[in-house]
Each structure stands twice: as structure tokens, then as C-alpha cells.
Amino acid sequence: MNKRDGFTLLETLISISLLAIVLIAVYTALISGSRGYQRVEEGWHIYHTGYSILDMLRKEVLSIDKNIKGIKRDVEGKRMDEIDFIGFCHNHWIGKALEGDASEIGYFVKENEEGGYSLFHRDDFVIDEDLTKGGRIFLLSDKVDEFKISYYYNKNWYETWPPLGKSYLPEAIEVELTLLDSKEKEVKFSTLIPLKR
């Protein structure tokens, strides 16, 4: 009887082929899982940014005293509005600085170096006659496609505030923010903020 030790060439080729198929399947699963994770992370980032901006704006708008200035701006057929007001939710950036709770707060859009648009937040604890100047400016997002603010008063919507000759607060403010994700797809956010009168 002739006893053979080891594997034949055919058995070895079949084993290597099966191993290659298993390795390709594992590699494909890892790559698609990694791509899926990246897509989820990119999506999460844009939603986190949008909701965080609206949440911050909501908190600050709810602290409005009397002064509010809303400007409608059209840029390339899109709204890039601006809002400035005096609010009572000043962030104390310097430990024990002599700063009160009231501050001038503003949100505005400017064109950035890449040709897109960026949304900025302005906070100035020195209250003066010009609500639109001074203070610290912070970038909120550099992926803005549209920033639209509407003001509701007495069953009417206004694109600017205050209307001619009026000095009261609106009953509500609606903010619509559109950001662009990593694939330049529009992601829309909105909030309606009722104001106490």
C-alpha cells in the first residue's frame, strides 16, 4: 500500500482559492462598513451643526428686550438675512470680567474664500446705538446656502423688522437655515420662535 503524506496540488489550489474568497468577502465587508460609517458621520455633523445653530439662536431670541433689527438680503436669488438685537443671555467669555447679562447679539452671512457663504455670530457686551458693530465674531458654519428670517405680527408676515415706524416686538420669528453637506446637497432646518409681549 502506497501511503502519501501531504496534499496534492489540486487540494492546495482549492484551499488557497477558498481562502482568497473568504478574505475578499471580509475585505469587502470592512470597506463597505467603513464607507457607511463615514456617510453616517458626515450626515451627523451637518445635522448637529444645523440644530445647534438654531438652538443657540432660539435661546438668544427668547431673551430679546425691545431692540431688534432684521434686514432682508438677497444674494444670487437666495436669502442671506441679518438679525441684530439686544438680549439678556450674554456669554461671559472672560472669567470675572465686568460684563453684564445684556449684550448686542447678531447673526449675519458673508461670502467666504471658497466662494460659498458663512454664517457668523456676533456678541458685544458694550451696548450702543449701532446694534450691528463691535464685539466678538464667531464662525458658526461655512456651508450656508440660505439664511431666511421672517417676522410675524398681527396676522401678517414681514421680511424685515421693524416695519415702517414701528418699535414693538414681533409675535413670532421664523428662522429657516439651509446648509450644504459634503456632496453639496441642501439640508434644511427651521424653527418658529414665539415671543412674549
PDB file of C-alpha atoms in Angstrom:
ATOM      1  CA  MET A   1       0.000   0.000   0.000  1.00  0.00           C
ATOM      2  CA  ASN A   2       1.369   3.317  -1.002  1.00  0.00           C
ATOM      3  CA  LYS A   3       0.775   5.964   1.672  1.00  0.00           C
ATOM      4  CA  ARG A   4       1.055   9.600   0.647  1.00  0.00           C
ATOM      5  CA  ASP A   5       1.969  12.384   3.027  1.00  0.00           C
ATOM      6  CA  GLY A   6       0.774  15.955   2.413  1.00  0.00           C
ATOM      7  CA  PHE A   7      -1.688  17.448  -0.049  1.00  0.00           C
ATOM      8  CA  THR A   8      -1.935  17.155  -3.758  1.00  0.00           C
ATOM      9  CA  LEU A   9      -1.537  20.200  -5.956  1.00  0.00           C
ATOM     10  CA  LEU A  10      -5.273  20.236  -6.656  1.00  0.00           C
ATOM     11  CA  GLU A  11      -6.158  20.197  -2.936  1.00  0.00           C
ATOM     12  CA  THR A  12      -3.723  23.042  -2.291  1.00  0.00           C
ATOM     13  CA  LEU A  13      -5.168  25.156  -5.138  1.00  0.00           C
ATOM     14  CA  ILE A  14      -8.730  24.579  -3.904  1.00  0.00           C
ATOM     15  CA  SER A  15      -7.738  25.545  -0.333  1.00  0.00           C
ATOM     16  CA  ILE A  16      -5.978  28.720  -1.492  1.00  0.00           C
ATOM     17  CA  SER A  17      -8.971  29.646  -3.698  1.00  0.00           C
ATOM     18  CA  LEU A  18     -11.410  29.209  -0.800  1.00  0.00           C
ATOM     19  CA  LEU A  19      -9.148  31.256   1.486  1.00  0.00           C
ATOM     20  CA  ALA A  20      -8.962  34.016  -1.157  1.00  0.00           C
ATOM     21  CA  ILE A  21     -12.762  34.086  -1.485  1.00  0.00           C
ATOM     22  CA  VAL A  22     -13.169  34.375   2.310  1.00  0.00           C
ATOM     23  CA  LEU A  23     -10.532  37.158   2.510  1.00  0.00           C
ATOM     24  CA  ILE A  24     -12.182  39.086  -0.340  1.00  0.00           C
ATOM     25  CA  ALA A  25     -15.577  38.802   1.391  1.00  0.00           C
ATOM     26  CA  VAL A  26     -14.116  40.036   4.706  1.00  0.00           C
ATOM     27  CA  TYR A  27     -12.284  42.911   2.977  1.00  0.00           C
ATOM     28  CA  THR A  28     -15.444  43.946   1.090  1.00  0.00           C
ATOM     29  CA  ALA A  29     -17.480  43.902   4.308  1.00  0.00           C
ATOM     30  CA  LEU A  30     -14.879  46.032   6.121  1.00  0.00           C
ATOM     31  CA  ILE A  31     -14.640  48.567   3.293  1.00  0.00           C
ATOM     32  CA  SER A  32     -18.413  48.948   2.926  1.00  0.00           C
ATOM     33  CA  GLY A  33     -18.763  49.238   6.718  1.00  0.00           C
ATOM     34  CA  SER A  34     -16.100  51.951   6.766  1.00  0.00           C
ATOM     35  CA  ARG A  35     -17.800  53.860   3.947  1.00  0.00           C
ATOM     36  CA  GLY A  36     -21.147  53.556   5.702  1.00  0.00           C
ATOM     37  CA  TYR A  37     -19.612  54.911   8.902  1.00  0.00           C
ATOM     38  CA  GLN A  38     -18.141  57.879   7.006  1.00  0.00           C
ATOM     39  CA  ARG A  39     -21.530  58.665   5.435  1.00  0.00           C
ATOM     40  CA  VAL A  40     -23.259  58.491   8.816  1.00  0.00           C
ATOM     41  CA  GLU A  41     -20.590  60.680  10.409  1.00  0.00           C
ATOM     42  CA  GLU A  42     -20.841  63.285   7.635  1.00  0.00           C
ATOM     43  CA  GLY A  43     -24.637  63.290   7.931  1.00  0.00           C
ATOM     44  CA  TRP A  44     -24.469  63.547  11.710  1.00  0.00           C
ATOM     45  CA  HIS A  45     -22.101  66.517  11.512  1.00  0.00           C
ATOM     46  CA  ILE A  46     -24.357  68.597   9.249  1.00  0.00           C
ATOM     47  CA  TYR A  47     -27.441  67.874  11.376  1.00  0.00           C
ATOM     48  CA  HIS A  48     -25.574  68.593  14.601  1.00  0.00           C
ATOM     49  CA  THR A  49     -24.369  71.929  13.180  1.00  0.00           C
ATOM     50  CA  GLY A  50     -27.813  72.977  11.921  1.00  0.00           C
ATOM     51  CA  TYR A  51     -29.708  72.087  15.077  1.00  0.00           C
ATOM     52  CA  SER A  52     -27.018  73.637  17.320  1.00  0.00           C
ATOM     53  CA  ILE A  53     -27.195  76.940  15.429  1.00  0.00           C
ATOM     54  CA  LEU A  54     -30.999  77.062  15.639  1.00  0.00           C
ATOM     55  CA  ASP A  55     -30.931  76.115  19.327  1.00  0.00           C
ATOM     56  CA  MET A  56     -28.459  78.893  20.154  1.00  0.00           C
ATOM     57  CA  LEU A  57     -30.399  81.438  18.088  1.00  0.00           C
ATOM     58  CA  ARG A  58     -33.666  80.362  19.739  1.00  0.00           C
ATOM     59  CA  LYS A  59     -32.280  80.841  23.256  1.00  0.00           C
ATOM     60  CA  GLU A  60     -30.903  84.259  22.392  1.00  0.00           C
ATOM     61  CA  VAL A  61     -34.051  85.444  20.588  1.00  0.00           C
ATOM     62  CA  LEU A  62     -36.182  84.410  23.577  1.00  0.00           C
ATOM     63  CA  SER A  63     -34.135  86.840  25.691  1.00  0.00           C
ATOM     64  CA  ILE A  64     -34.837  89.874  23.450  1.00  0.00           C
ATOM     65  CA  ASP A  65     -35.652  93.063  25.313  1.00  0.00           C
ATOM     66  CA  LYS A  66     -37.038  95.629  22.861  1.00  0.00           C
ATOM     67  CA  ASN A  67     -34.498  96.478  20.252  1.00  0.00           C
ATOM     68  CA  ILE A  68     -34.467  94.259  17.191  1.00  0.00           C
ATOM     69  CA  LYS A  69     -33.337  94.960  13.662  1.00  0.00           C
ATOM     70  CA  GLY A  70     -33.968  92.447  10.883  1.00  0.00           C
ATOM     71  CA  ILE A  71     -32.595  93.055   7.407  1.00  0.00           C
ATOM     72  CA  LYS A  72     -33.576  91.101   4.303  1.00  0.00           C
ATOM     73  CA  ARG A  73     -30.652  90.421   1.979  1.00  0.00           C
ATOM     74  CA  ASP A  74     -30.887  88.687  -1.392  1.00  0.00           C
ATOM     75  CA  VAL A  75     -27.701  87.164  -2.785  1.00  0.00           C
ATOM     76  CA  GLU A  76     -27.810  85.286  -6.091  1.00  0.00           C
ATOM     77  CA  GLY A  77     -31.540  84.616  -5.687  1.00  0.00           C
ATOM     78  CA  LYS A  78     -31.190  83.281  -2.126  1.00  0.00           C
ATOM     79  CA  ARG A  79     -31.994  84.944   1.185  1.00  0.00           C
ATOM     80  CA  MET A  80     -28.982  85.765   3.357  1.00  0.00           C
ATOM     81  CA  ASP A  81     -30.739  87.769   6.065  1.00  0.00           C
ATOM     82  CA  GLU A  82     -29.278  89.511   9.066  1.00  0.00           C
ATOM     83  CA  ILE A  83     -30.683  89.984  12.554  1.00  0.00           C
ATOM     84  CA  ASP A  84     -29.340  92.152  15.383  1.00  0.00           C
ATOM     85  CA  PHE A  85     -30.891  92.680  18.802  1.00  0.00           C
ATOM     86  CA  ILE A  86     -30.249  93.336  22.465  1.00  0.00           C
ATOM     87  CA  GLY A  87     -30.661  90.192  24.513  1.00  0.00           C
ATOM     88  CA  PHE A  88     -30.142  89.105  28.103  1.00  0.00           C
ATOM     89  CA  CYS A  89     -28.130  85.939  27.622  1.00  0.00           C
ATOM     90  CA  HIS A  90     -24.603  87.287  27.239  1.00  0.00           C
ATOM     91  CA  ASN A  91     -21.879  84.650  27.353  1.00  0.00           C
ATOM     92  CA  HIS A  92     -19.130  85.641  29.774  1.00  0.00           C
ATOM     93  CA  TRP A  93     -16.010  84.658  27.842  1.00  0.00           C
ATOM     94  CA  ILE A  94     -13.559  86.176  30.324  1.00  0.00           C
ATOM     95  CA  GLY A  95     -13.702  84.710  33.841  1.00  0.00           C
ATOM     96  CA  LYS A  96     -14.537  87.615  36.170  1.00  0.00           C
ATOM     97  CA  ALA A  97     -14.790  90.409  33.639  1.00  0.00           C
ATOM     98  CA  LEU A  98     -17.100  93.297  34.461  1.00  0.00           C
ATOM     99  CA  GLU A  99     -19.751  92.380  31.914  1.00  0.00           C
ATOM    100  CA  GLY A 100     -23.500  92.417  32.411  1.00  0.00           C
ATOM    101  CA  ASP A 101     -26.043  89.930  31.140  1.00  0.00           C
ATOM    102  CA  ALA A 102     -27.280  92.251  28.389  1.00  0.00           C
ATOM    103  CA  SER A 103     -25.442  92.353  25.094  1.00  0.00           C
ATOM    104  CA  GLU A 104     -25.828  93.167  21.434  1.00  0.00           C
ATOM    105  CA  ILE A 105     -26.268  89.926  19.525  1.00  0.00           C
ATOM    106  CA  GLY A 106     -26.158  89.491  15.788  1.00  0.00           C
ATOM    107  CA  TYR A 107     -26.291  86.817  13.100  1.00  0.00           C
ATOM    108  CA  PHE A 108     -25.095  87.604   9.586  1.00  0.00           C
ATOM    109  CA  VAL A 109     -23.848  85.895   6.419  1.00  0.00           C
ATOM    110  CA  LYS A 110     -20.735  86.795   4.414  1.00  0.00           C
ATOM    111  CA  GLU A 111     -19.111  85.293   1.337  1.00  0.00           C
ATOM    112  CA  ASN A 112     -16.095  83.132   2.218  1.00  0.00           C
ATOM    113  CA  GLU A 113     -12.807  82.499   0.389  1.00  0.00           C
ATOM    114  CA  GLU A 114     -14.110  79.345  -1.332  1.00  0.00           C
ATOM    115  CA  GLY A 115     -16.942  81.288  -2.973  1.00  0.00           C
ATOM    116  CA  GLY A 116     -19.579  79.905  -0.603  1.00  0.00           C
ATOM    117  CA  TYR A 117     -21.256  81.620   2.321  1.00  0.00           C
ATOM    118  CA  SER A 118     -20.531  81.564   6.041  1.00  0.00           C
ATOM    119  CA  LEU A 119     -22.851  82.309   8.962  1.00  0.00           C
ATOM    120  CA  PHE A 120     -21.377  84.353  11.808  1.00  0.00           C
ATOM    121  CA  HIS A 121     -22.488  85.158  15.352  1.00  0.00           C
ATOM    122  CA  ARG A 122     -21.634  88.494  16.966  1.00  0.00           C
ATOM    123  CA  ASP A 123     -21.732  89.192  20.709  1.00  0.00           C
ATOM    124  CA  ASP A 124     -20.943  92.655  22.121  1.00  0.00           C
ATOM    125  CA  PHE A 125     -21.391  93.432  25.815  1.00  0.00           C
ATOM    126  CA  VAL A 126     -20.981  97.171  25.102  1.00  0.00           C
ATOM    127  CA  ILE A 127     -24.464  98.351  24.166  1.00  0.00           C
ATOM    128  CA  ASP A 128     -24.510 101.436  21.971  1.00  0.00           C
ATOM    129  CA  GLU A 129     -26.719 102.998  19.299  1.00  0.00           C
ATOM    130  CA  ASP A 130     -25.394 100.791  16.471  1.00  0.00           C
ATOM    131  CA  LEU A 131     -26.549  97.200  17.024  1.00  0.00           C
ATOM    132  CA  THR A 132     -24.523  95.925  14.059  1.00  0.00           C
ATOM    133  CA  LYS A 133     -20.941  96.825  15.017  1.00  0.00           C
ATOM    134  CA  GLY A 134     -18.336  95.753  17.555  1.00  0.00           C
ATOM    135  CA  GLY A 135     -17.914  92.759  19.806  1.00  0.00           C
ATOM    136  CA  ARG A 136     -16.559  89.296  19.197  1.00  0.00           C
ATOM    137  CA  ILE A 137     -17.400  87.477  15.982  1.00  0.00           C
ATOM    138  CA  PHE A 138     -17.527  83.679  15.718  1.00  0.00           C
ATOM    139  CA  LEU A 139     -17.939  81.446  12.681  1.00  0.00           C
ATOM    140  CA  LEU A 140     -20.945  79.137  13.040  1.00  0.00           C
ATOM    141  CA  SER A 141     -20.884  77.409   9.637  1.00  0.00           C
ATOM    142  CA  ASP A 142     -19.085  77.854   6.330  1.00  0.00           C
ATOM    143  CA  LYS A 143     -21.626  75.751   4.411  1.00  0.00           C
ATOM    144  CA  VAL A 144     -24.605  78.134   4.296  1.00  0.00           C
ATOM    145  CA  ASP A 145     -26.891  78.019   1.270  1.00  0.00           C
ATOM    146  CA  GLU A 146     -29.682  80.206   2.687  1.00  0.00           C
ATOM    147  CA  PHE A 147     -30.493  82.035   5.940  1.00  0.00           C
ATOM    148  CA  LYS A 148     -34.053  83.368   5.911  1.00  0.00           C
ATOM    149  CA  ILE A 149     -35.758  85.177   8.791  1.00  0.00           C
ATOM    150  CA  SER A 150     -39.443  86.171   8.840  1.00  0.00           C
ATOM    151  CA  TYR A 151     -41.318  88.173  11.479  1.00  0.00           C
ATOM    152  CA  TYR A 152     -44.967  87.594  12.422  1.00  0.00           C
ATOM    153  CA  TYR A 153     -47.170  90.339  13.838  1.00  0.00           C
ATOM    154  CA  ASN A 154     -50.939  90.864  13.832  1.00  0.00           C
ATOM    155  CA  LYS A 155     -51.668  88.064  11.318  1.00  0.00           C
ATOM    156  CA  ASN A 156     -49.017  89.271   8.844  1.00  0.00           C
ATOM    157  CA  TRP A 157     -45.527  88.051   7.954  1.00  0.00           C
ATOM    158  CA  TYR A 158     -42.743  90.589   7.367  1.00  0.00           C
ATOM    159  CA  GLU A 159     -39.353  90.073   5.736  1.00  0.00           C
ATOM    160  CA  THR A 160     -37.708  92.941   7.648  1.00  0.00           C
ATOM    161  CA  TRP A 161     -38.159  94.277  11.140  1.00  0.00           C
ATOM    162  CA  PRO A 162     -39.350  96.672  12.365  1.00  0.00           C
ATOM    163  CA  PRO A 163     -41.962  97.652   9.790  1.00  0.00           C
ATOM    164  CA  LEU A 164     -42.110 101.348   8.948  1.00  0.00           C
ATOM    165  CA  GLY A 165     -42.326 103.485  12.057  1.00  0.00           C
ATOM    166  CA  LYS A 166     -42.985 100.628  14.483  1.00  0.00           C
ATOM    167  CA  SER A 167     -40.978  99.970  17.637  1.00  0.00           C
ATOM    168  CA  TYR A 168     -42.569  96.867  19.147  1.00  0.00           C
ATOM    169  CA  LEU A 169     -41.525  93.228  19.109  1.00  0.00           C
ATOM    170  CA  PRO A 170     -42.978  90.736  16.650  1.00  0.00           C
ATOM    171  CA  GLU A 171     -45.238  87.990  17.991  1.00  0.00           C
ATOM    172  CA  ALA A 172     -43.003  85.304  16.489  1.00  0.00           C
ATOM    173  CA  ILE A 173     -39.834  84.879  14.467  1.00  0.00           C
ATOM    174  CA  GLU A 174     -39.350  82.086  11.949  1.00  0.00           C
ATOM    175  CA  VAL A 175     -35.803  81.094  11.002  1.00  0.00           C
ATOM    176  CA  GLU A 176     -35.025  78.889   8.014  1.00  0.00           C
ATOM    177  CA  LEU A 177     -31.429  77.737   7.608  1.00  0.00           C
ATOM    178  CA  THR A 178     -30.191  75.704   4.646  1.00  0.00           C
ATOM    179  CA  LEU A 179     -26.735  74.131   4.864  1.00  0.00           C
ATOM    180  CA  LEU A 180     -24.784  72.206   2.234  1.00  0.00           C
ATOM    181  CA  ASP A 181     -23.456  68.768   3.108  1.00  0.00           C
ATOM    182  CA  SER A 182     -20.155  67.324   1.842  1.00  0.00           C
ATOM    183  CA  LYS A 183     -21.803  66.456  -1.501  1.00  0.00           C
ATOM    184  CA  GLU A 184     -23.254  69.985  -1.876  1.00  0.00           C
ATOM    185  CA  LYS A 185     -26.766  68.658  -1.183  1.00  0.00           C
ATOM    186  CA  GLU A 186     -29.137  71.051   0.610  1.00  0.00           C
ATOM    187  CA  VAL A 187     -30.170  70.187   4.173  1.00  0.00           C
ATOM    188  CA  LYS A 188     -32.947  72.436   5.534  1.00  0.00           C
ATOM    189  CA  PHE A 189     -33.610  73.386   9.149  1.00  0.00           C
ATOM    190  CA  SER A 190     -36.293  75.678  10.543  1.00  0.00           C
ATOM    191  CA  THR A 191     -37.724  76.870  13.821  1.00  0.00           C
ATOM    192  CA  LEU A 192     -40.624  79.090  14.857  1.00  0.00           C
ATOM    193  CA  ILE A 193     -39.899  81.148  17.966  1.00  0.00           C
ATOM    194  CA  PRO A 194     -42.936  82.648  19.752  1.00  0.00           C
ATOM    195  CA  LEU A 195     -42.124  85.848  21.655  1.00  0.00           C
ATOM    196  CA  LYS A 196     -43.843  87.093  24.793  1.00  0.00           C
ATOM    197  CA  ARG A 197     -45.329  90.551  24.510  1.00  0.00           C
TER     198      ARG A 197
END
